[in-house]
XYZ file of C-alpha atoms in Angstrom:
614
model
C 66.150 101.454 200.493
C 63.140 100.817 198.561
C 60.731 99.520 201.740
C 61.885 102.682 203.462
C 60.549 105.035 200.234
C 57.378 103.037 200.114
C 55.845 103.211 203.021
C 52.313 101.915 204.095
C 50.497 105.025 204.600
C 51.416 105.828 200.707
C 49.860 103.031 199.524
C 45.731 102.993 198.098
C 44.540 99.796 196.663
C 41.724 101.403 196.025
C 41.813 105.045 193.962
C 39.109 107.442 193.806
C 40.016 109.691 190.773
C 38.546 109.454 187.551
C 40.693 112.040 185.427
C 44.989 112.414 185.145
C 44.701 115.566 187.139
C 42.793 113.585 190.003
C 44.704 110.956 190.289
C 47.794 113.524 190.463
C 45.880 115.177 193.433
C 44.936 112.167 195.075
C 48.402 110.575 195.259
C 50.574 113.962 196.253
C 47.889 113.945 199.477
C 49.010 110.094 200.200
C 53.019 111.848 200.128
C 51.842 115.089 201.990
C 49.591 113.291 204.630
C 52.556 111.345 205.509
C 55.065 114.194 205.742
C 57.326 113.515 202.744
C 56.473 116.874 201.364
C 57.667 120.355 202.458
C 55.038 121.641 199.778
C 52.451 119.985 197.871
C 51.714 122.446 195.775
C 55.282 123.291 194.275
C 55.505 119.489 194.192
C 52.345 119.320 191.807
C 54.202 121.879 189.988
C 56.893 120.150 189.285
C 55.112 116.878 188.425
C 52.873 118.787 186.037
C 56.113 120.558 184.475
C 57.264 116.926 183.994
C 53.900 115.791 182.028
C 53.961 119.060 180.048
C 57.142 117.527 178.614
C 55.660 114.182 177.395
C 52.914 112.242 179.402
C 54.506 109.556 182.426
C 51.492 107.472 181.125
C 53.496 104.216 180.178
C 51.919 100.694 178.318
C 50.586 97.688 179.796
C 48.593 100.084 182.960
C 51.237 102.038 183.878
C 51.876 105.460 184.941
C 54.838 106.883 186.670
C 54.473 110.744 187.757
C 57.524 111.975 189.216
C 59.320 115.168 190.480
C 62.712 116.501 191.559
C 62.164 119.289 193.552
C 63.061 121.101 197.064
C 59.057 120.553 198.112
C 59.946 116.788 198.823
C 61.479 116.394 202.165
C 61.889 112.325 202.132
C 62.945 110.549 198.743
C 59.442 108.536 198.477
C 57.155 106.752 196.661
C 53.573 106.955 196.752
C 51.450 103.600 194.858
C 47.780 103.396 193.753
C 45.825 101.126 192.353
C 42.595 102.452 189.607
C 40.425 99.348 189.105
C 38.439 101.048 186.624
C 41.651 102.400 185.253
C 41.891 106.223 184.133
C 42.935 107.986 180.890
C 46.388 109.297 181.612
C 47.536 110.244 177.970
C 49.250 106.523 177.909
C 51.746 105.228 175.018
C 49.192 102.909 173.735
C 45.933 104.986 174.428
C 44.894 102.700 177.088
C 43.594 103.153 180.387
C 46.179 103.359 183.641
C 45.889 101.107 186.250
C 48.642 101.141 188.134
C 50.264 104.328 189.384
C 53.705 104.806 191.436
C 54.420 108.330 191.881
C 58.026 109.147 192.653
C 59.149 111.869 194.872
C 62.815 112.943 194.867
C 64.387 115.942 196.651
C 66.443 118.291 194.827
C 69.701 117.091 196.646
C 68.552 113.239 196.436
C 71.650 111.052 196.845
C 72.579 108.465 194.231
C 71.595 105.620 195.776
C 68.209 107.221 196.144
C 68.012 108.069 192.398
C 68.980 104.523 191.212
C 66.542 102.385 193.843
C 63.537 104.889 192.343
C 64.819 104.247 188.811
C 65.297 100.598 189.578
C 61.851 100.643 190.729
C 60.218 101.459 187.085
C 62.622 98.971 185.458
C 60.926 96.153 187.715
C 57.175 97.490 186.295
C 58.402 96.159 183.333
C 58.060 92.598 184.330
C 54.468 91.303 183.567
C 54.599 88.755 186.312
C 54.925 91.879 188.791
C 51.985 93.642 187.208
C 49.746 90.758 187.502
C 50.744 90.530 190.613
C 50.349 94.225 191.830
C 46.856 94.040 190.649
C 45.750 91.091 192.386
C 47.039 92.602 195.720
C 44.738 93.071 198.460
C 46.640 94.347 201.215
C 49.888 97.017 201.391
C 51.887 94.350 202.436
C 51.314 92.039 199.747
C 53.043 95.187 197.190
C 56.363 94.997 200.050
C 56.817 91.490 199.051
C 56.127 91.717 195.469
C 58.667 94.044 195.217
C 61.094 92.380 197.102
C 61.144 89.611 194.795
C 62.794 91.286 191.970
C 66.048 91.326 190.605
C 67.910 94.420 191.126
C 69.358 96.857 188.522
C 69.570 95.012 185.483
C 70.802 97.701 183.321
C 73.788 97.138 185.021
C 74.589 93.589 185.526
C 73.922 93.804 181.495
C 76.810 96.395 180.959
C 80.456 95.635 179.783
C 79.916 91.886 178.569
C 82.062 92.315 175.888
C 84.545 94.556 174.509
C 82.974 95.142 171.075
C 79.303 95.633 170.652
C 76.938 95.504 167.631
C 74.414 98.462 168.590
C 74.701 101.172 171.271
C 72.350 103.385 172.661
C 72.051 106.633 175.199
C 68.885 107.002 177.061
C 67.631 110.379 178.666
C 64.334 112.139 179.675
C 64.366 115.693 181.601
C 64.217 114.710 185.172
C 66.602 111.249 184.669
C 64.124 109.346 187.156
C 61.909 107.007 185.077
C 62.218 106.676 180.794
C 65.880 107.168 181.535
C 65.945 103.756 182.573
C 62.997 102.234 181.128
C 63.932 102.869 177.800
C 67.619 101.237 178.667
C 66.155 98.196 179.907
C 63.585 97.697 177.688
C 65.976 97.924 174.783
C 68.392 95.471 176.980
C 65.729 92.747 177.452
C 64.991 92.972 173.769
C 68.517 93.098 172.326
C 68.939 89.387 174.616
C 65.882 88.096 172.723
C 67.166 88.879 169.190
C 71.080 88.330 169.971
C 72.297 91.028 169.145
C 75.136 92.474 172.019
C 74.091 96.084 173.159
C 75.527 98.693 175.534
C 73.188 101.338 176.656
C 74.431 104.516 178.325
C 72.258 106.856 180.085
C 72.223 110.011 181.247
C 70.155 110.107 184.537
C 70.310 112.689 187.443
C 72.983 110.879 188.960
C 75.131 111.484 185.805
C 76.178 109.769 182.830
C 76.682 105.982 183.607
C 78.271 103.276 181.273
C 79.877 106.043 179.063
C 80.060 105.133 175.302
C 83.743 104.874 174.233
C 85.162 105.980 171.434
C 86.739 102.175 170.729
C 83.145 101.356 171.260
C 81.442 103.640 169.013
C 84.252 102.912 166.289
C 83.046 99.417 166.095
C 79.542 99.316 166.730
C 77.222 98.613 163.605
C 74.520 101.675 164.784
C 73.602 103.703 167.508
C 70.173 104.650 168.732
C 69.864 107.771 170.725
C 66.363 107.870 172.443
C 66.299 111.276 174.203
C 64.396 114.129 175.377
C 67.691 116.664 176.724
C 70.744 117.315 175.445
C 73.355 115.286 175.411
C 76.661 114.450 173.341
C 76.207 113.550 169.487
C 79.459 114.970 167.919
C 81.011 111.799 168.953
C 78.331 109.709 166.606
C 79.603 111.919 163.420
C 79.664 109.330 160.849
C 78.084 106.829 162.281
C 74.342 105.472 161.535
C 72.183 107.461 163.975
C 68.089 106.844 164.965
C 67.284 110.099 166.995
C 63.996 109.092 168.735
C 61.783 110.206 171.889
C 62.821 108.438 175.244
C 59.651 106.824 175.161
C 59.997 105.237 171.778
C 63.063 103.100 173.418
C 60.042 101.976 175.700
C 57.907 101.322 173.115
C 59.444 100.223 169.966
C 62.748 98.388 171.171
C 62.622 95.943 168.592
C 62.446 98.268 165.765
C 65.006 100.212 166.762
C 67.501 97.712 167.392
C 66.945 95.954 164.088
C 67.761 99.679 162.129
C 70.828 100.284 164.267
C 71.987 96.563 163.744
C 71.018 96.442 160.060
C 72.614 99.947 159.347
C 69.176 101.139 158.142
C 69.280 104.356 159.726
C 70.920 107.741 158.407
C 74.355 108.565 158.562
C 74.739 111.676 161.181
C 77.016 114.028 159.752
C 77.496 117.786 162.138
C 79.339 120.218 160.843
C 79.653 122.284 163.962
C 82.134 121.171 166.261
C 80.819 122.869 169.211
C 77.614 121.864 169.160
C 76.343 119.544 171.874
C 72.759 118.437 171.087
C 70.416 115.202 171.011
C 68.478 116.445 168.063
C 69.182 114.958 164.425
C 70.671 116.351 161.672
C 67.297 117.879 160.630
C 66.181 116.650 157.430
C 62.924 116.771 155.479
C 60.323 119.289 153.946
C 57.380 118.372 156.008
C 59.657 118.319 159.078
C 60.894 122.325 158.388
C 57.676 123.418 157.428
C 56.093 122.224 160.819
C 58.899 123.754 162.803
C 58.007 126.902 160.838
C 54.064 126.776 161.432
C 53.907 125.616 165.012
C 56.001 128.827 165.911
C 54.168 131.399 163.922
C 50.573 129.560 165.054
C 50.417 131.970 168.483
C 50.684 135.108 166.227
C 48.125 133.592 164.103
C 45.642 132.737 167.118
C 46.659 135.877 169.206
C 46.897 138.361 166.624
C 43.809 136.752 164.294
C 41.145 136.802 167.369
C 42.354 140.656 168.299
C 41.714 141.514 164.707
C 38.273 139.739 164.849
C 37.303 141.264 168.022
C 37.970 144.401 166.034
C 35.256 143.443 163.630
C 32.761 143.556 166.222
C 32.901 146.832 166.281
C 32.196 147.172 162.357
C 34.288 145.798 159.830
C 35.652 149.278 159.475
C 35.581 150.223 162.753
C 39.387 150.576 162.833
C 39.646 153.473 159.948
C 39.460 156.864 161.536
C 37.743 158.052 157.942
C 34.898 155.475 158.879
C 31.914 156.701 160.470
C 32.161 153.279 162.475
C 35.102 154.307 163.722
C 36.465 153.056 167.355
C 39.016 153.851 168.982
C 39.330 150.668 170.924
C 38.778 148.618 167.684
C 41.794 150.930 165.730
C 43.833 150.020 168.993
C 42.779 145.710 168.544
C 43.593 146.202 164.868
C 46.712 148.021 165.002
C 48.373 144.947 167.726
C 46.451 142.135 165.950
C 46.481 143.083 162.308
C 49.051 145.695 162.442
C 51.673 143.581 164.281
C 51.288 140.440 165.854
C 49.834 138.816 162.556
C 52.241 141.376 160.510
C 54.892 139.041 161.821
C 53.011 135.939 160.896
C 55.099 135.461 157.626
C 58.891 136.372 159.042
C 58.441 134.083 161.992
C 57.280 131.188 159.518
C 60.223 131.719 156.998
C 62.814 132.434 160.405
C 61.498 128.779 162.032
C 61.870 127.148 159.178
C 65.261 128.510 158.494
C 65.889 127.690 161.841
C 65.185 123.804 161.229
C 67.247 123.917 158.412
C 70.657 125.495 159.641
C 69.923 125.737 163.196
C 70.302 129.111 164.842
C 72.621 130.880 161.894
C 69.859 130.247 159.701
C 66.938 132.102 161.718
C 67.982 135.867 160.557
C 68.362 135.336 156.724
C 65.066 132.822 156.566
C 63.064 135.995 158.514
C 64.503 138.739 156.159
C 63.247 136.744 153.386
C 60.143 136.300 154.944
C 59.472 140.091 155.627
C 60.516 140.959 151.911
C 58.100 138.662 150.779
C 55.379 140.284 153.101
C 56.316 143.979 152.324
C 56.907 142.961 148.069
C 53.584 140.682 147.275
C 54.890 137.534 147.695
C 52.979 136.850 150.799
C 52.478 133.565 152.587
C 54.236 131.568 149.508
C 57.072 133.671 149.110
C 57.789 133.524 153.055
C 58.016 129.539 152.769
C 60.353 130.027 150.113
C 62.076 132.429 151.908
C 62.746 130.316 154.721
C 64.056 127.522 152.876
C 65.781 129.971 150.820
C 67.390 131.282 153.844
C 68.119 127.950 155.660
C 70.458 126.260 152.841
C 72.103 129.603 152.042
C 73.904 129.441 155.663
C 74.033 125.224 155.019
C 76.033 126.289 151.538
C 78.205 128.352 153.760
C 79.023 126.170 156.212
C 80.186 124.210 153.929
C 82.008 126.691 151.750
C 83.685 128.061 155.104
C 84.288 124.315 157.171
C 87.898 124.662 156.570
C 88.306 128.065 157.590
C 91.272 128.484 160.226
C 90.769 127.866 163.797
C 91.552 130.841 164.873
C 88.704 132.162 162.910
C 86.115 129.787 163.599
C 84.261 132.504 166.049
C 83.912 134.637 163.318
C 81.476 132.302 161.732
C 78.478 132.881 163.634
C 78.706 136.813 164.705
C 79.872 137.873 161.116
C 80.142 135.937 158.620
C 76.350 133.767 158.240
C 74.755 136.796 159.374
C 76.157 139.174 156.763
C 76.847 136.475 153.785
C 73.423 134.668 154.769
C 71.383 137.821 155.033
C 72.614 139.729 151.453
C 72.663 135.988 149.372
C 69.184 135.034 150.752
C 67.841 138.896 150.093
C 69.611 139.468 146.652
C 68.105 136.177 145.623
C 64.085 136.991 147.307
C 64.369 140.512 145.134
C 66.214 139.367 141.964
C 64.398 136.000 141.216
C 61.830 134.948 143.682
C 59.466 137.422 144.812
C 58.326 138.956 140.776
C 57.097 135.027 139.476
C 55.652 134.624 143.283
C 53.563 138.056 143.566
C 52.336 137.157 139.862
C 51.491 133.530 141.059
C 49.979 135.212 144.358
C 47.236 137.704 142.199
C 46.506 134.587 139.763
C 45.341 132.338 142.609
C 43.360 135.297 144.003
C 41.699 136.224 141.023
C 40.778 131.995 140.529
C 39.464 131.781 143.645
C 37.529 134.779 143.758
C 36.217 133.523 140.420
C 35.209 129.876 141.340
C 32.162 129.185 140.081
C 29.399 127.677 143.076
C 30.318 124.205 142.167
C 33.852 124.340 142.226
C 33.399 126.107 145.599
C 31.526 123.090 147.330
C 34.122 120.776 146.250
C 36.763 123.067 146.970
C 35.293 123.267 150.708
C 34.487 119.635 151.048
C 37.824 118.957 150.352
C 39.401 121.379 152.703
C 36.814 120.520 155.769
C 37.611 116.378 155.395
C 41.431 117.286 155.038
C 40.866 119.349 158.562
C 39.567 115.845 159.968
C 41.615 113.163 158.492
C 44.726 113.465 160.955
C 43.311 115.601 163.374
C 46.417 117.993 164.254
C 48.672 116.278 161.584
C 50.500 116.790 158.171
C 47.302 117.093 156.107
C 45.155 118.805 159.025
C 48.334 121.548 158.959
C 48.256 121.743 155.096
C 44.673 122.630 154.971
C 45.075 125.280 157.600
C 48.076 126.621 155.838
C 45.822 127.161 152.420
C 43.247 128.659 154.998
C 45.372 131.187 156.197
C 47.678 131.867 152.801
C 44.051 132.643 151.342
C 43.006 135.204 153.987
C 46.517 136.958 153.144
C 45.262 136.863 150.028
C 42.154 138.421 150.842
C 39.965 135.652 150.130
C 37.950 134.880 153.027
C 35.727 131.897 151.917
C 38.598 129.032 151.835
C 39.285 129.284 155.692
C 35.522 129.438 156.572
C 35.686 125.835 155.799
C 38.781 124.847 157.316
C 37.592 126.018 160.600
C 34.240 124.362 160.086
C 35.740 121.170 159.132
C 38.138 121.650 162.362
C 35.156 122.099 164.431
C 33.159 119.056 163.553
C 35.350 116.141 165.149
C 35.415 117.113 168.868
C 31.847 118.314 168.543
C 30.517 115.390 166.407
C 32.164 113.048 169.103
C 30.344 115.156 172.346
C 27.048 114.936 170.790
C 27.704 110.845 170.382
C 29.089 110.413 173.856
C 25.951 112.132 175.101
C 23.257 110.337 173.001
C 24.819 106.680 173.087
C 26.126 106.524 176.632
C 25.992 102.807 176.277
C 28.627 102.618 173.595
C 31.504 104.836 175.869
C 33.255 103.989 178.844
C 32.312 106.398 181.920
C 35.940 108.181 181.433
C 35.034 108.929 177.373
C 31.936 110.252 178.436
C 33.332 112.885 180.638
C 35.859 113.643 178.209
C 33.351 114.086 175.443
C 31.704 116.629 177.361
C 35.195 118.810 177.550
C 35.159 118.436 173.758
C 31.868 120.409 173.326
C 34.177 123.695 174.398
C 37.237 122.455 172.380
C 35.051 121.905 169.515
C 33.539 125.300 169.828
C 37.399 126.867 170.151
C 38.116 125.370 166.897
C 40.738 122.482 168.832
C 40.405 119.605 166.776
C 43.118 117.693 168.359
C 39.934 117.107 171.243
C 38.958 114.317 169.103
C 42.385 112.545 168.858
C 42.340 110.289 172.053
C 38.869 108.929 170.366
C 40.478 108.335 167.092
C 43.434 106.807 168.716
C 40.992 104.151 170.586
C 38.981 102.975 167.606
C 40.553 104.618 164.709
C 38.543 102.293 162.086
C 35.033 103.692 163.252
C 36.220 107.543 164.548
C 38.066 108.567 161.511
C 35.866 108.043 158.769
C 32.932 109.570 160.633
C 34.853 112.673 161.349
C 36.223 113.211 158.055
C 32.496 112.837 156.298
C 31.076 115.003 159.024
C 33.737 117.482 158.482
C 33.636 117.522 154.567
C 29.751 118.162 154.556
C 30.216 121.031 156.707
C 32.865 122.206 154.725
C 31.371 121.908 151.508
C 28.009 123.550 153.356
C 30.021 127.246 154.136
C 30.822 127.227 150.423
C 27.410 126.818 149.615
C 26.155 129.440 151.761
C 29.064 131.656 150.806
C 30.096 132.069 154.187
C 33.374 133.925 154.393
C 35.774 134.287 157.564
C 38.203 136.841 157.912
C 40.076 135.515 160.819
C 42.219 132.322 161.245
C 40.753 131.116 164.669
C 38.598 131.295 167.413
C 35.809 128.978 166.348
C 32.169 130.133 167.468
C 33.397 133.045 169.458
C 34.186 134.930 166.139
C 31.118 133.961 164.594
C 30.036 137.788 164.513
C 32.058 138.404 161.884
C 31.525 135.296 159.685
C 29.189 135.967 156.610
C 25.813 134.761 156.629
C 26.752 133.768 160.605
C 23.196 131.874 161.139
C 24.152 129.262 158.020
C 27.602 128.999 159.244
C 26.559 128.025 162.267
C 23.617 125.482 160.631
C 26.861 123.737 158.350
C 28.804 123.325 161.510
C 25.839 121.401 163.253
C 24.928 119.519 160.458
C 28.352 118.259 159.822
C 28.715 117.274 163.663
C 25.420 115.348 163.708
C 26.213 113.391 160.766
C 29.707 112.683 162.178
C 27.944 111.849 165.857
C 25.093 109.895 164.473
C 27.840 107.523 162.298
C 29.954 107.244 165.668
C 26.901 106.206 167.814
C 25.398 103.545 165.424
C 28.396 102.298 164.012
C 30.278 101.315 167.659
C 29.159 98.248 169.665
C 27.699 98.511 173.417
C 30.467 98.442 175.572
């Protein structure tokens, strides 16, 4: 069956592509030209939707883009080799050389799906990959794949009645990662001498279903899933919840944690919930849930506000001589609505992260109370956590409610009591001291001397470059937004400058030190000019991941210098986002631009000088 799916005309041993998008197009073209697809545009859409969930670039130079859609006429595989390697967002950050594109029709049979899934586990064998890379003719590919064992997953299951560790693997399409994670865990468990059973939630349904007795006797459980699986059955057990790629990438660590019972004990208070999400714990996780959902309001609303300022700082005021009706429209949409919702949305999603959906309404109301009563950003943060934990307390209090009244909890008890208790605590306990604190912080920042401002700017700029989108970066960004909300526009100028420097500095390094970078890195460097100008710090992440010892310090130094200079030059920024596109509304725009340029040049020089020649 594997031979039928992988035909000679769908093999290319010398791919010409140099980018991820190009190699996807080249492999799709192979399938389409061979008559395997009805619609290559629709098929590409399915491939890109899968990539948006998580990259199918794995370790050891393997990439397995795949899609299941009605655009596929015949279950097929396209195989290609890139001799130079392509940056495919792989798990280990290394270029991908072996590409298997799997095309599964919407009504694919179980045997077809299982054959495609077995192929993904074959590629975990080092010898197989080595032979594939050395192949010089399509016939050799068939020979190499035919000598491999079949379905190692099934043959390793049900060997014992009792298992030390149980695992569940699942990916959104259920074709590749589900089975690769299962096979990786089984292979490593055998090496470690740990008895293991893996349940796979693939396209063909659940295989090797874990029994109640097995769950009861297991020491620990691993749930490596990117889609919903049944987890209520694991209540009271030591469970690790991780993305499916972690099952492929770090099986030894997961198995040892499960075997030694180092994972948290899972408790699920909702008897009707079927989810792969673990019990959510940790301040940072809840905060990031709020921040990530708030960002669209910050970016969209903030840029609309910035655009209104182009007509004049007071052009949205009907009583000002510079009044412009379009500027007022921009301000009403961006500031009066989108930006106004920023804090309530932040609070709402923090509450939802803590207590699931029942936590959303009380927390969002708390955020609204904060924004309307001087509590600002900080009050919203507190309100979000307050709303979430009030609902957790109510869940515990009403845990023994008769089953006949269970349906009243989400529609009446939680929203009514949750909103009332959270709102009352906000008005009676939280708002007054937080409003007083906000006013004090604003006065302190406004009265900072030049030397202190430079130090603050340097610190904020450097924080933006340390983890480029991680918790430290988000902490600095959050501080800048809070300062804008409080009417102080200087800190966020430093924050944005610090966030622009890493991609811009790397872009300069790849332009002027070409002998230090690969062709793919040079091409990626050009894109970083746009990302840096747009205040998208994450453009530097691939370079930092590939060479953290040199790249991260260079970015931190350059970003810190840029942030400090914006404060020295008294640059202020009333918009939360926009990069160079909001330059017209920045106080002392040319000095701000100079600050960013100086910081970027410093980063570029350090990177260029410190990196060895390729």
